[in-house]
Coordinates of C-alpha atoms in Angstrom, one line a residue:
X1 CA 81.3 246.8 344.4
X2 CA 77.5 246.2 344.0
X3 CA 76.8 243.4 346.6
X4 CA 73.7 242.3 344.8
X5 CA 75.3 241.8 341.3
X6 CA 79.0 241.5 342.1
X7 CA 79.7 244.1 339.4
X8 CA 81.9 247.1 339.7
X9 CA 80.3 250.4 338.6
X10 CA 82.2 252.7 336.3
X11 CA 83.8 255.6 338.0
X12 CA 82.3 259.0 337.1
X13 CA 85.5 260.3 335.4
X14 CA 85.9 257.4 333.0
X15 CA 85.7 258.6 329.4
X16 CA 82.8 257.0 327.5
X17 CA 82.4 259.1 324.3
X18 CA 85.0 258.4 321.7
X19 CA 83.5 260.4 318.8
X20 CA 86.1 263.1 319.4
X21 CA 88.4 261.4 321.9
X22 CA 91.2 259.0 321.0
X23 CA 90.4 255.4 322.1
X24 CA 92.8 252.6 323.1
X25 CA 91.8 250.6 319.9
X26 CA 92.2 253.7 317.7
X27 CA 95.7 254.5 319.1
X28 CA 96.8 250.9 318.5
X29 CA 95.0 250.4 315.2
X30 CA 93.4 247.2 316.7
X31 CA 90.9 246.9 313.8
X32 CA 93.8 246.5 311.4
X33 CA 96.1 244.5 313.7
X34 CA 93.4 242.0 314.8
X35 CA 92.2 241.4 311.2
X36 CA 95.7 240.4 310.0
X37 CA 95.3 236.8 311.2
X38 CA 94.0 235.0 308.1
X39 CA 94.3 231.2 308.1
X40 CA 94.7 229.7 304.6
X41 CA 93.8 226.1 305.4
X42 CA 90.7 224.6 303.8
X43 CA 88.8 223.5 305.8
X44 CA 90.3 225.9 308.4
X45 CA 92.4 224.2 310.9
X46 CA 92.1 225.3 314.6
X47 CA 95.9 225.3 315.2
X48 CA 96.8 227.5 312.3
X49 CA 95.8 230.6 314.3
X50 CA 98.5 229.7 316.9
X51 CA 101.1 229.5 314.1
X52 CA 100.1 232.9 312.6
X53 CA 99.9 234.7 316.0
X54 CA 103.3 233.2 317.1
X55 CA 105.1 234.5 314.0
X56 CA 103.3 237.9 313.8
X57 CA 104.2 238.5 317.5
X58 CA 107.8 237.6 316.8
X59 CA 107.9 240.1 314.0
X60 CA 106.6 242.9 316.3
X61 CA 109.3 242.1 318.9
X62 CA 111.9 242.0 316.1
X63 CA 110.7 245.5 315.0
X64 CA 111.3 246.8 318.5
X65 CA 114.7 245.0 318.8
X66 CA 115.8 246.5 315.5
X67 CA 114.6 250.0 316.7
X68 CA 116.6 249.7 319.9
X69 CA 119.8 248.3 318.3
X70 CA 119.9 250.9 315.5
X71 CA 119.4 253.7 318.0
X72 CA 122.1 252.2 320.3
X73 CA 124.5 252.4 317.3
X74 CA 123.7 256.1 317.0
X75 CA 124.3 256.5 320.7
X76 CA 127.7 254.9 320.5
X77 CA 128.6 257.0 317.5
X78 CA 127.8 260.1 319.6
X79 CA 129.8 258.7 322.6
X80 CA 126.7 258.2 324.7
X81 CA 127.6 254.8 326.2
X82 CA 125.2 255.0 329.2
X83 CA 122.2 255.5 326.9
X84 CA 123.3 252.8 324.6
X85 CA 123.6 250.4 327.5
X86 CA 120.0 251.3 328.5
X87 CA 118.8 250.3 325.1
X88 CA 120.8 247.1 325.2
X89 CA 119.3 246.2 328.5
X90 CA 115.8 246.5 327.0
X91 CA 116.9 244.3 324.0
X92 CA 117.9 241.6 326.5
X93 CA 114.5 241.6 328.1
X94 CA 112.8 241.4 324.7
X95 CA 115.1 238.5 323.8
X96 CA 114.1 236.6 327.0
X97 CA 110.4 237.0 326.0
X98 CA 111.1 235.8 322.5
X99 CA 113.0 232.8 323.8
X100 CA 110.2 231.8 326.1
X101 CA 107.7 232.3 323.3
X102 CA 108.9 229.1 321.6
X103 CA 107.3 227.1 324.4
X104 CA 103.9 228.2 323.1
X105 CA 104.6 227.0 319.5
X106 CA 106.0 223.8 320.9
X107 CA 102.5 222.8 322.0
X108 CA 101.8 222.4 318.2
X109 CA 102.2 218.6 317.6
X110 CA 103.3 217.1 314.3
X111 CA 99.9 215.7 313.6
X112 CA 98.3 219.2 314.1
X113 CA 100.9 221.0 312.0
X114 CA 100.7 218.7 309.0
X115 CA 97.0 219.5 308.7
X116 CA 97.9 223.0 307.4
X117 CA 101.6 223.0 306.6
X118 CA 100.9 222.4 302.9
X119 CA 98.9 225.7 302.7
X120 CA 102.1 227.7 303.7
X121 CA 103.5 227.1 300.2
X122 CA 107.0 228.4 300.0
X123 CA 106.6 230.9 302.8
X124 CA 109.2 230.4 305.6
X125 CA 110.7 232.2 308.6
X126 CA 113.9 232.2 306.6
X127 CA 112.3 235.0 304.7
X128 CA 111.9 237.3 307.7
X129 CA 113.7 240.5 306.6
X130 CA 113.6 242.0 310.1
X131 CA 115.4 239.0 311.4
X132 CA 118.1 239.4 308.7
X133 CA 118.3 243.1 309.5
X134 CA 118.9 242.3 313.2
X135 CA 121.7 240.0 312.2
X136 CA 123.2 242.7 310.0
X137 CA 123.1 245.2 312.8
X138 CA 124.8 242.7 315.1
X139 CA 127.5 242.1 312.4
X140 CA 126.5 238.9 310.6
X141 CA 126.3 240.6 307.2
X142 CA 125.7 238.8 304.0
X143 CA 124.9 240.8 300.8
X144 CA 123.8 237.6 299.1
X145 CA 120.7 237.7 301.3
X146 CA 119.4 240.7 299.4
X147 CA 118.4 238.4 296.5
X148 CA 115.9 236.6 298.6
X149 CA 114.0 240.0 299.1
X150 CA 114.5 241.4 295.6
X151 CA 110.7 241.5 295.0
X152 CA 110.1 243.5 298.2
X153 CA 111.1 247.2 298.0
X154 CA 110.5 247.8 301.7
X155 CA 112.6 244.8 302.8
X156 CA 115.4 245.6 300.4
X157 CA 115.5 249.2 301.6
X158 CA 115.8 248.2 305.2
X159 CA 118.5 245.5 304.5
X160 CA 120.6 247.8 302.3
X161 CA 120.5 250.5 305.0
X162 CA 121.6 248.1 307.7
X163 CA 124.2 246.5 305.4
X164 CA 125.7 249.9 304.6
X165 CA 125.8 251.1 308.2
X166 CA 128.4 250.2 310.8
X167 CA 127.3 247.3 313.0
X168 CA 126.8 247.6 316.8
X169 CA 130.3 246.1 317.3
X170 CA 131.8 248.5 314.8
X171 CA 130.5 251.5 316.7
X172 CA 131.6 250.1 320.0
X173 CA 135.1 249.5 318.8
X174 CA 135.2 253.0 317.3
X175 CA 134.1 254.4 320.7
X176 CA 136.9 252.5 322.4
X177 CA 139.4 253.9 319.9
X178 CA 138.2 257.5 320.5
X179 CA 138.8 256.8 324.2
X180 CA 142.4 255.9 323.6
X181 CA 142.2 252.1 323.5
X182 CA 144.6 250.7 320.7
X183 CA 141.9 249.1 318.6
X184 CA 143.6 247.7 315.4
X185 CA 143.3 250.3 312.6
X186 CA 142.0 247.7 310.1
X187 CA 138.9 247.2 312.3
X188 CA 138.3 251.0 312.4
X189 CA 138.4 251.3 308.6
X190 CA 137.0 247.9 307.5
X191 CA 134.4 247.4 304.9
X192 CA 131.2 247.6 307.0
X193 CA 129.3 245.6 304.3
X194 CA 131.3 242.5 305.2
X195 CA 130.7 240.2 308.2
X196 CA 133.0 240.8 311.1
X197 CA 135.7 238.1 311.4
X198 CA 137.9 237.5 314.4
X199 CA 140.9 239.7 314.8
X200 CA 143.4 238.4 317.4
X201 CA 145.1 241.8 317.7
X202 CA 141.9 243.0 319.4
X203 CA 142.0 240.4 322.1
X204 CA 144.7 242.1 324.2
X205 CA 142.9 245.4 323.9
X206 CA 139.8 243.9 325.5
X207 CA 141.9 242.0 328.0
X208 CA 143.3 245.3 329.2
X209 CA 139.7 246.5 329.9
X210 CA 138.9 243.3 331.8
X211 CA 142.1 243.5 333.8
X212 CA 141.3 247.0 335.0
X213 CA 137.6 247.0 335.6
X214 CA 137.7 249.9 338.1
X215 CA 139.0 252.3 335.5
X216 CA 137.1 251.0 332.5
X217 CA 133.8 250.0 334.2
X218 CA 131.4 251.2 331.5
X219 CA 133.4 249.7 328.7
X220 CA 133.6 246.5 330.7
X221 CA 129.9 246.6 331.3
X222 CA 129.3 247.1 327.5
X223 CA 131.4 244.1 326.7
X224 CA 129.4 241.9 329.0
X225 CA 126.1 243.3 327.6
X226 CA 127.2 242.3 324.1
X227 CA 128.0 238.8 325.4
X228 CA 124.6 238.6 327.0
X229 CA 122.9 239.6 323.7
X230 CA 124.9 237.1 321.7
X231 CA 124.1 234.3 324.3
X232 CA 120.4 235.2 324.2
X233 CA 120.5 235.2 320.4
X234 CA 122.0 231.7 320.5
X235 CA 119.4 230.5 323.0
X236 CA 116.7 231.8 320.7
X237 CA 118.3 229.9 317.8
X238 CA 118.5 226.8 319.9
X239 CA 114.9 226.9 321.0
X240 CA 113.9 227.5 317.3
X241 CA 115.9 224.4 316.3
X242 CA 114.4 222.2 319.0
X243 CA 110.8 223.4 318.2
X244 CA 111.4 222.6 314.5
X245 CA 112.8 219.2 315.4
X246 CA 109.9 218.2 317.5
X247 CA 107.4 219.4 314.9
X248 CA 108.8 218.3 311.6
X249 CA 111.8 216.2 312.5
X250 CA 114.3 216.0 309.6
X251 CA 111.9 217.3 306.9
X252 CA 113.1 220.1 304.6
X253 CA 111.8 223.6 305.4
X254 CA 108.9 225.1 303.4
X255 CA 111.3 227.7 302.0
X256 CA 113.6 225.1 300.6
X257 CA 116.2 224.9 303.4
X258 CA 117.4 221.7 304.9
X259 CA 115.3 222.4 307.9
X260 CA 116.7 221.5 311.3
X261 CA 120.2 220.8 309.8
X262 CA 120.3 224.4 308.5
X263 CA 119.3 225.8 311.9
X264 CA 121.9 223.7 313.6
X265 CA 124.6 225.1 311.5
X266 CA 123.5 228.6 312.5
X267 CA 124.6 227.8 316.1
X268 CA 128.2 228.0 314.8
X269 CA 127.8 231.7 314.0
X270 CA 129.2 234.3 316.4
X271 CA 128.9 238.1 316.4
X272 CA 131.6 239.1 318.9
X273 CA 134.3 236.4 318.7
X274 CA 137.0 238.4 320.5
X275 CA 134.7 238.9 323.6
X276 CA 134.8 235.1 324.0
X277 CA 138.5 234.7 323.1
X278 CA 139.4 237.3 325.8
X279 CA 138.2 234.9 328.5
X280 CA 141.2 232.7 327.8
X281 CA 143.6 235.6 328.2
X282 CA 142.7 236.7 331.7

C-alpha cells in the first residue's frame, strides 16, 4: 500500500496485455451480455432497468437449473445416484438465490411500475420457455404449452426434448425398480409426455424406504432432496405471487393471464405427490 496515495500497486505478475491473452470480459462475453439491457420506455424510466435485469438474471439461473436437472436425469439413468444428489444439492442452492431475488423486484412500487408497464406489450414471464422446460423435467408436463412457443424454433426444440424425455421422478422410480423395489409397472412404462399423477400403489414402496433408512440411506436421501426441491419451487411461486400482488394487485397479466389469480392456482400443483402422501403412512 502506498502510504501517500492510499492506492495498491499492481503486482509484477498481473497480466496487462490482452491482445493475445484471454480476458475476463472476453471469456464471459461481457460486451454482449451488458448490452442486452435495452429499456423500451419513452421517455426512459429509471426503474425499467431493475425489471429487465431481474428477469434476465432469472433466465440465467433457470438455464443452470435446467442444465443440472437434465444431467441429474442422465446420472439416475446410469445408476449414479451420488452424482445426481450432488447436482440436486446445487439446484437447491440456486433455488434459494432465486427465491431471495424477489425481494429486489419487490422494491418496485406500483407507481414506478405503471410508468413503463405499457411498453411491455404482450410480453410476460408466462412466456419463459426455460421455466416451462424446468417444469417439464420435474414432471409437470403439458403438451398444450408448445402452442405458446410455436413461433420460436429454439424454444420449441427445447420443450419437445424435455417433453419427450423421462422426468427426474421417472428416472428415480426406474432406478428404485432396478434396485429391486416393487415400483408399480404402470409407472415404469407410462407415457412420459403426460404429467405424473398420484399413484397410491407407490406410497407403500416409499414407506418401506422411510421405514428402513439404515439400509436404504441414499434412496431415502434422494426422496428428501426431491421434497426440498419441490418446496423451494413452491416458495419461489409464492414469492412471485406476493410480488405481483404488491405491484399490480388484481390486474390481468401483460400476457393475458388473470395475473395473481393464475399464480395462486399454480400453488396447487405438485411434482412428487407420493413423497408427501408417504408421511401419513409412517
